[in-house]
mmCIF file of N, CA and C in Angstrom:
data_model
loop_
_atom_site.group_PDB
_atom_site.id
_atom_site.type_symbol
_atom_site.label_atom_id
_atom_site.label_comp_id
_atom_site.label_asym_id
_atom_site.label_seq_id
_atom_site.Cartn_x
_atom_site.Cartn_y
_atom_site.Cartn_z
ATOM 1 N N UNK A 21 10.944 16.358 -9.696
ATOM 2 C CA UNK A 21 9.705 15.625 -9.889
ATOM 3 C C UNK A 21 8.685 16.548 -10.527
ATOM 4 N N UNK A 22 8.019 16.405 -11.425
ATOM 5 C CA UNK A 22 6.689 16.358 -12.126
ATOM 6 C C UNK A 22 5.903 15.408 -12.274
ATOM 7 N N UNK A 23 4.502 16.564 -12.168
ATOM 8 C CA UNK A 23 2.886 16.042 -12.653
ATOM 9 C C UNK A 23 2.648 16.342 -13.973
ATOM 10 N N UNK A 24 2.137 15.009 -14.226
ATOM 11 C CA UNK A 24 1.627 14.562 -15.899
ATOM 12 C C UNK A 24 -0.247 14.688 -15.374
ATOM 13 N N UNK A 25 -1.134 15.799 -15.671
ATOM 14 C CA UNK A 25 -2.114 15.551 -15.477
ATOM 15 C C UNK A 25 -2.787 15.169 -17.283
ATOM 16 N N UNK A 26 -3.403 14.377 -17.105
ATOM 17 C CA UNK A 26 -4.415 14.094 -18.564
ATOM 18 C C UNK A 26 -6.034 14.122 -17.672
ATOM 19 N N UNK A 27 -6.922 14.482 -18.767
ATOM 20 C CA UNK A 27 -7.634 15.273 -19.036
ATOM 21 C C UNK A 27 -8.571 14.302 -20.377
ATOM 22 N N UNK A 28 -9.869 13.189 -19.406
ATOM 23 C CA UNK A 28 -10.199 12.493 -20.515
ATOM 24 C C UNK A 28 -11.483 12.199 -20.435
ATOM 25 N N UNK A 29 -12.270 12.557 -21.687
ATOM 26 C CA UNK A 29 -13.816 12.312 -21.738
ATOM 27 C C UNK A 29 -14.247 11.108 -22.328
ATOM 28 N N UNK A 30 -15.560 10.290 -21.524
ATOM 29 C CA UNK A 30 -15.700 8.708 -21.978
ATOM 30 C C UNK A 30 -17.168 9.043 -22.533
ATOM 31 N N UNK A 31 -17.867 8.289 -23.541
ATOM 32 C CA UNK A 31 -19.034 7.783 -23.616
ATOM 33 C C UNK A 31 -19.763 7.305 -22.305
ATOM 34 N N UNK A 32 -20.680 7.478 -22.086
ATOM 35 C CA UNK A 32 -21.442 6.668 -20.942
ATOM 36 C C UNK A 32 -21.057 5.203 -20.829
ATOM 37 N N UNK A 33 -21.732 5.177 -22.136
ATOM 38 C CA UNK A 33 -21.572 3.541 -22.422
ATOM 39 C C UNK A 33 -19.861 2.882 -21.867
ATOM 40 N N UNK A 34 -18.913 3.693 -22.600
ATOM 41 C CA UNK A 34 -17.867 3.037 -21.901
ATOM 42 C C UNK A 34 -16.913 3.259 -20.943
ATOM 43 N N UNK A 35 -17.467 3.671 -19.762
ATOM 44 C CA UNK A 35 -17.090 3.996 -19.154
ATOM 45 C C UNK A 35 -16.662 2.802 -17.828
ATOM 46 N N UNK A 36 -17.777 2.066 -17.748
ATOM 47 C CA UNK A 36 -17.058 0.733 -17.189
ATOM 48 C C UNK A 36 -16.081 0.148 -17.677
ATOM 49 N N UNK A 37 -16.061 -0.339 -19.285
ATOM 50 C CA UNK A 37 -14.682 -0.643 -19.945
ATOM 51 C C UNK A 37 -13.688 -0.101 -19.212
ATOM 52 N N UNK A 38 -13.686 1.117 -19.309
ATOM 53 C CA UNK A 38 -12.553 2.136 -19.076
ATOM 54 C C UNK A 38 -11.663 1.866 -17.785
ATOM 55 N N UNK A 39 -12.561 1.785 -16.632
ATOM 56 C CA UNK A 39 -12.642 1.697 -14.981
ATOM 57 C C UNK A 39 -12.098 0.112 -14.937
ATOM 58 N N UNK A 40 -12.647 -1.050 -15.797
ATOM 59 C CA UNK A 40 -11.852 -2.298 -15.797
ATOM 60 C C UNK A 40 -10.254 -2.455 -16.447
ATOM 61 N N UNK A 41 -10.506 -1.678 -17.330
ATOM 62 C CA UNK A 41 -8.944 -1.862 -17.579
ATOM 63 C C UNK A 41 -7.689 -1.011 -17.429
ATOM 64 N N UNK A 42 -8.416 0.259 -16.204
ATOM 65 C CA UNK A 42 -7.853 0.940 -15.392
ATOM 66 C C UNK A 42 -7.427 0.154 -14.605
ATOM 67 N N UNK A 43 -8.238 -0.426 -14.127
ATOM 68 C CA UNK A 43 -8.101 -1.555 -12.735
ATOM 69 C C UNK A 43 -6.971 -2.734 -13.200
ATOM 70 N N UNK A 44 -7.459 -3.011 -14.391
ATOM 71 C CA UNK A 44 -6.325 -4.131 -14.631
ATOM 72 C C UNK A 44 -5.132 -3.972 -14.734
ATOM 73 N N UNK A 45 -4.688 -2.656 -15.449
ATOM 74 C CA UNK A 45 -3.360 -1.694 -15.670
ATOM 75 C C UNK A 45 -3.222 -1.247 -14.588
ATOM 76 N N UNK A 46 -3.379 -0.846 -13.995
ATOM 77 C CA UNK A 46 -2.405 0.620 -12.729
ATOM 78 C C UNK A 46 -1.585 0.124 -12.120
ATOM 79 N N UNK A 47 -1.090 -1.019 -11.594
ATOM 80 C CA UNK A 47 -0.282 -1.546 -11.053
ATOM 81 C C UNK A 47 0.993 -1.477 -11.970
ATOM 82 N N UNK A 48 1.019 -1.855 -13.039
ATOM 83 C CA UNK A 48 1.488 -2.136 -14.088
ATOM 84 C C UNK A 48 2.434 -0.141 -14.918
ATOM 85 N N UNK A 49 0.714 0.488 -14.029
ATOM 86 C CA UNK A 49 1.671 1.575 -15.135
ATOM 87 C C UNK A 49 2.499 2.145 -13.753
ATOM 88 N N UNK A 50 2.086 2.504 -12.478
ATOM 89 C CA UNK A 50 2.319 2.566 -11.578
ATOM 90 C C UNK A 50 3.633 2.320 -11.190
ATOM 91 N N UNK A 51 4.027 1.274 -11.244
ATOM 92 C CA UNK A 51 5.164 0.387 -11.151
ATOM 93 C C UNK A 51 5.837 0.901 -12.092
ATOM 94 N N UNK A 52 6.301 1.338 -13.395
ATOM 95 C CA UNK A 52 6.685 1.858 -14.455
ATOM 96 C C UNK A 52 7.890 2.627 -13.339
ATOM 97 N N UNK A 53 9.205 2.495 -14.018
ATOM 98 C CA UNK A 53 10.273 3.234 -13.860
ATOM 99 C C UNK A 53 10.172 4.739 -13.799
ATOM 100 N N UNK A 54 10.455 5.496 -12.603
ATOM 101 C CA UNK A 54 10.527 6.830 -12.810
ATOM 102 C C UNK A 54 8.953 7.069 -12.270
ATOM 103 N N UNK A 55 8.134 6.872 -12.033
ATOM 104 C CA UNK A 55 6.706 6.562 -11.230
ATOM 105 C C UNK A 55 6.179 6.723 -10.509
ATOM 106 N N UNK A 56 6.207 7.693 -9.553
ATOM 107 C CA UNK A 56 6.267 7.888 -8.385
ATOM 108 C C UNK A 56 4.718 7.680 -7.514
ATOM 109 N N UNK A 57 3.585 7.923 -8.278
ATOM 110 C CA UNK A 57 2.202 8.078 -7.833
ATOM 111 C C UNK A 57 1.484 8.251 -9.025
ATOM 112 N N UNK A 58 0.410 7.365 -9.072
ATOM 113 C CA UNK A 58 -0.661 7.048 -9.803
ATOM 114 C C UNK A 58 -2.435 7.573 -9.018
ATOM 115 N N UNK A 59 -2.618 8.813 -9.643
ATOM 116 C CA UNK A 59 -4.273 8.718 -9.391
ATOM 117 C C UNK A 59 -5.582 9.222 -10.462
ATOM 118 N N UNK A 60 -6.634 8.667 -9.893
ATOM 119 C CA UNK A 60 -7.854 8.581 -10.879
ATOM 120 C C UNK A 60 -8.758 9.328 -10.327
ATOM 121 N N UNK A 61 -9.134 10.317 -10.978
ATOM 122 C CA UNK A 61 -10.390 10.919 -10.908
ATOM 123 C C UNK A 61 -11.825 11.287 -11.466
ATOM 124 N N UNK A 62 -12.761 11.087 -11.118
ATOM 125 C CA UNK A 62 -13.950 11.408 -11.613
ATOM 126 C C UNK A 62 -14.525 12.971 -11.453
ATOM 127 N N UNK A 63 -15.001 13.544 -12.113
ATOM 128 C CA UNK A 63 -15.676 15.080 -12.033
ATOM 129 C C UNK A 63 -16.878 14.447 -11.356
ATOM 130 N N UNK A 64 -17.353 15.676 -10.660
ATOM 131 C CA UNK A 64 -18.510 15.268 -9.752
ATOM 132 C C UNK A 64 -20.099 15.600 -10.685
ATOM 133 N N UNK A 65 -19.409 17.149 -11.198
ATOM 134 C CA UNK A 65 -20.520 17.076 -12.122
ATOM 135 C C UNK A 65 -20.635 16.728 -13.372
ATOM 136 N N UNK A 66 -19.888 16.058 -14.309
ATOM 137 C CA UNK A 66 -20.086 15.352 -15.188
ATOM 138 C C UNK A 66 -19.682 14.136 -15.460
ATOM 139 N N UNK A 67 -20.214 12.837 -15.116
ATOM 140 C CA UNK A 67 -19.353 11.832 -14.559
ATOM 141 C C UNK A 67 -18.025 10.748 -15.839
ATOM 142 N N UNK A 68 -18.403 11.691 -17.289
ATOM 143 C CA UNK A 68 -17.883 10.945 -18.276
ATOM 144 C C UNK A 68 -16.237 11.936 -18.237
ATOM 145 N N UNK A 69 -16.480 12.513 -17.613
ATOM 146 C CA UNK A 69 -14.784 13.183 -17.583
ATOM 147 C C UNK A 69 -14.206 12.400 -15.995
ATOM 148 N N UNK A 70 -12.752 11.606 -16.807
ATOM 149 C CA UNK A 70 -11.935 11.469 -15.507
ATOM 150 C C UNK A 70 -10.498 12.218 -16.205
ATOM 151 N N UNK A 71 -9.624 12.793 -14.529
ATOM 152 C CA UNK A 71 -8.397 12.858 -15.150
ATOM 153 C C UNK A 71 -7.155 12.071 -13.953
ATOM 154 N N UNK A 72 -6.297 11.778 -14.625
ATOM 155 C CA UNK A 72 -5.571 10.600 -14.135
ATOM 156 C C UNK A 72 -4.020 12.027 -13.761
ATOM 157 N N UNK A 73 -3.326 11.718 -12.857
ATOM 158 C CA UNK A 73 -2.677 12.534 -12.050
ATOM 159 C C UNK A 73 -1.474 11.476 -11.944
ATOM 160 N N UNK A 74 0.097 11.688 -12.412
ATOM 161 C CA UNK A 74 0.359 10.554 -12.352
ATOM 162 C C UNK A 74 1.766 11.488 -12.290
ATOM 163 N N UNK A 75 2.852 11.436 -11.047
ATOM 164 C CA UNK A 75 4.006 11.884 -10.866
ATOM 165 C C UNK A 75 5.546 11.303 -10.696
ATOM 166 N N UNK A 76 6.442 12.040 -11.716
ATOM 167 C CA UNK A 76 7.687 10.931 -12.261
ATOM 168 C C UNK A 76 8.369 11.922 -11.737
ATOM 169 N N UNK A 77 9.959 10.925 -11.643
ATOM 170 C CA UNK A 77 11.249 11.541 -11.341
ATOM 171 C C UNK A 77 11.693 12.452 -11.831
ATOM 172 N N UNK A 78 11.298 12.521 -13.615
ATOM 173 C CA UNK A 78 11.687 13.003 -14.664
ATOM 174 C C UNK A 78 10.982 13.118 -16.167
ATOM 175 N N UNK A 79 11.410 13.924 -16.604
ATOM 176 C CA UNK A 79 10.337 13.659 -18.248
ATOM 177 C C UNK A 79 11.233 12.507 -18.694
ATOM 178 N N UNK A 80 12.710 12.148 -18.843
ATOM 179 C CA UNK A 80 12.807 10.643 -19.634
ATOM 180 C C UNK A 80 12.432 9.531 -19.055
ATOM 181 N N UNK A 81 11.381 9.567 -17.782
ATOM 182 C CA UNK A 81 10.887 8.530 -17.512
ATOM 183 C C UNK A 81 9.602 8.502 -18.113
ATOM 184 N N UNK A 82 8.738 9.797 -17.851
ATOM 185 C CA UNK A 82 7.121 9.799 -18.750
ATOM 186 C C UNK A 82 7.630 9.375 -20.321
ATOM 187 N N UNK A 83 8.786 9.809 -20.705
ATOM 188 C CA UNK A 83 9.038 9.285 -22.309
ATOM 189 C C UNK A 83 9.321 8.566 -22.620
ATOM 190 N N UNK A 84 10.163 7.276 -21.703
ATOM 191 C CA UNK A 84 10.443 6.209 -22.219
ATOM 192 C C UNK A 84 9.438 5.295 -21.608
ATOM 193 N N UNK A 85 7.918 5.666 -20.785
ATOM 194 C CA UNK A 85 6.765 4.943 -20.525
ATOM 195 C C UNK A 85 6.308 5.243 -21.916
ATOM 196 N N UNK A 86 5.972 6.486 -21.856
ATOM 197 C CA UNK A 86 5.235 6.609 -23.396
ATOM 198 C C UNK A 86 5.878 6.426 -24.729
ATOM 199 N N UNK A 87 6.841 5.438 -24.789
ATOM 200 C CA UNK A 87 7.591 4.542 -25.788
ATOM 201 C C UNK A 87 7.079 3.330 -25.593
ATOM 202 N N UNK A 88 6.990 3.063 -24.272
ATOM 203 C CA UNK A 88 7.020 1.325 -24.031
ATOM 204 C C UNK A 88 5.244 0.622 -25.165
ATOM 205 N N UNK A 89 5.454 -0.650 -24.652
ATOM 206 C CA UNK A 89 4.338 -1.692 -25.423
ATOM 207 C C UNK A 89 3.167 -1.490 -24.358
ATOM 208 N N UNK A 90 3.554 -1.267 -23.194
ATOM 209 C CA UNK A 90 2.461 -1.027 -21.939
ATOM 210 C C UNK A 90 1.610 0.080 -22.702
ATOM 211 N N UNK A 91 1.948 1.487 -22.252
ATOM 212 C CA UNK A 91 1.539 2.601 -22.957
ATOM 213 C C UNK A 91 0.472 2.079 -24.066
ATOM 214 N N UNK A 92 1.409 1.855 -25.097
ATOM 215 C CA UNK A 92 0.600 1.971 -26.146
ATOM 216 C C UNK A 92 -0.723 0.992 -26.682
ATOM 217 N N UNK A 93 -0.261 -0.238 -25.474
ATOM 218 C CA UNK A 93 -1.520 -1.255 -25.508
ATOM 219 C C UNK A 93 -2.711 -0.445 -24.905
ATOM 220 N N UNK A 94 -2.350 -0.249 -23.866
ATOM 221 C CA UNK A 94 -3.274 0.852 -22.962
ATOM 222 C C UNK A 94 -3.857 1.604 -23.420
ATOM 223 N N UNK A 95 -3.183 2.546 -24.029
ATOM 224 C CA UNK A 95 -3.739 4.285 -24.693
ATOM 225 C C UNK A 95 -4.495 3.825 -26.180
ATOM 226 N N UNK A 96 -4.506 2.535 -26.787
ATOM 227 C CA UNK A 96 -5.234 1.954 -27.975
ATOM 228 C C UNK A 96 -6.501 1.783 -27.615
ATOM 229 N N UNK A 97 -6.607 1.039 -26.948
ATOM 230 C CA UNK A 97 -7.481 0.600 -26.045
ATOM 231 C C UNK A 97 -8.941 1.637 -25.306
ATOM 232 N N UNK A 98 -7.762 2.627 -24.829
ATOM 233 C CA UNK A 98 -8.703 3.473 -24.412
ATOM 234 C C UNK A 98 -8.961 4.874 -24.952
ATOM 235 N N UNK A 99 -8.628 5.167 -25.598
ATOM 236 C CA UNK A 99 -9.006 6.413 -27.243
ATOM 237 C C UNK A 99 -10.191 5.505 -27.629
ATOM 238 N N UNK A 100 -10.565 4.196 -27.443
ATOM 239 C CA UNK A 100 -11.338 3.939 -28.222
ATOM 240 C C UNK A 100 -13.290 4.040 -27.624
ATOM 241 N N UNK A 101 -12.585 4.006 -26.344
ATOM 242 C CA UNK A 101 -13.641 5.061 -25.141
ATOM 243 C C UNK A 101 -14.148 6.510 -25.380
ATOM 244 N N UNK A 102 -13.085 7.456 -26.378
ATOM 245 C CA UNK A 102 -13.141 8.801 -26.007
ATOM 246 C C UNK A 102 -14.645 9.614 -26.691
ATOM 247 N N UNK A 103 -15.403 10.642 -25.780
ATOM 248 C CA UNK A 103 -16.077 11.098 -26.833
ATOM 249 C C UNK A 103 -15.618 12.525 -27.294
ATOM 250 N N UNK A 104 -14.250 12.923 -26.197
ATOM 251 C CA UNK A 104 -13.922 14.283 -26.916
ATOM 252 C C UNK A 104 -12.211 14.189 -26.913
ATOM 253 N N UNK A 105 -11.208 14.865 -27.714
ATOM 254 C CA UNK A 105 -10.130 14.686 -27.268
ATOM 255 C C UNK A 105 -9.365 15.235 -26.204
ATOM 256 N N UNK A 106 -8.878 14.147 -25.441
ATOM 257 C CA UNK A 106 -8.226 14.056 -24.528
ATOM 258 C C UNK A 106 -6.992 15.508 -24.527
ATOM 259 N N UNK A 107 -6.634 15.967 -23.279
ATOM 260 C CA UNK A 107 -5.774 16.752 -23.158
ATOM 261 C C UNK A 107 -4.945 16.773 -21.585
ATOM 262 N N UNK A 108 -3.495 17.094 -21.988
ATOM 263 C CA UNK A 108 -2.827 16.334 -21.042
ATOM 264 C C UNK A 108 -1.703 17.827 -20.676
ATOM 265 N N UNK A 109 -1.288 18.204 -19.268
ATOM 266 C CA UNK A 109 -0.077 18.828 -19.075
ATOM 267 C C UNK A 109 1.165 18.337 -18.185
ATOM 268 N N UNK A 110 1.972 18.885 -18.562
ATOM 269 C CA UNK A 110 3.141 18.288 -17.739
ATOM 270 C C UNK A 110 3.451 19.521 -16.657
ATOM 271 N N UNK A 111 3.408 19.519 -15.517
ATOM 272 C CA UNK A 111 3.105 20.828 -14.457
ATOM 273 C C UNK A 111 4.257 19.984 -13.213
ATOM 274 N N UNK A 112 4.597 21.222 -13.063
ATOM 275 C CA UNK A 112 6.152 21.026 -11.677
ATOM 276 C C UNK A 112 5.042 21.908 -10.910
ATOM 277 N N UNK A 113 5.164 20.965 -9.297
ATOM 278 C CA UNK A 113 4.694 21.199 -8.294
ATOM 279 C C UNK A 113 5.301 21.728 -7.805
ATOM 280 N N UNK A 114 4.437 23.164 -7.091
ATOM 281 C CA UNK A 114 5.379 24.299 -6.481
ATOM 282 C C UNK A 114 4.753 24.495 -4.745
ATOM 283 N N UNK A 115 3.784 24.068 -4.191
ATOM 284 C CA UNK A 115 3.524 23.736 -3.324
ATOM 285 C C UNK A 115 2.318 22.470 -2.676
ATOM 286 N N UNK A 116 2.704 21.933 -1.974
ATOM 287 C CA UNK A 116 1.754 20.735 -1.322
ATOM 288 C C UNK A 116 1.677 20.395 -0.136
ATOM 289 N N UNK A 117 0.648 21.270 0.442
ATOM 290 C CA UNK A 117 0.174 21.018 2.137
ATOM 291 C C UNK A 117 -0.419 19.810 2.887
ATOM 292 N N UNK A 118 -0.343 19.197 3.503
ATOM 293 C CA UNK A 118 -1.590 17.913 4.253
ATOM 294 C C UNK A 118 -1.515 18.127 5.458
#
């Protein structure tokens, strides 16, 4: 298992957009084959940066999401929010306490 963290800056202005069709999608990307956990975050001190935390079985599952019509309806959609470019890593978890 791997974490896909992205790394994404909004306009003020669209930042509700963003949060609605987060809301409308996550189930959707969530559910996505290979999927394991979906989360959203806001920076505390700058509130136009969120980054989304999202952990798969495998990279041919993040790759054949980021093939699908979901993806790319989605990620159209919301580039069109961005005011800086987005940046994303793919990171293997090496420890996790609760």
């Amino acid at each position: 298992m791997f974490v896909r963290i992205v790394k994404m800056s909004f306009h003020l202005q669209h930042i509700k957009s963003f949060l609605i069709l987060f809301e409308e999608k996550k189930e959707l990307i969530r559910n996505s084959d290979g999927c394991n956990l979906l989360e959203l975050y806001q920076d505390k001190q700058n509130p136009e940066i969120f980054f989304t935390y999202s952990y798969w079985e495998d990279e041919i599952y993040l790759e054949n999401y980021r093939k699908s019509d979901l993806f790319k309806n989605v990620w159209a959609q919301t580039k069109t929010f961005f005011n800086d470019k987005p940046q994303a890593w793919s990171v293997d978890k090496k420890v996790s306490l609760q």
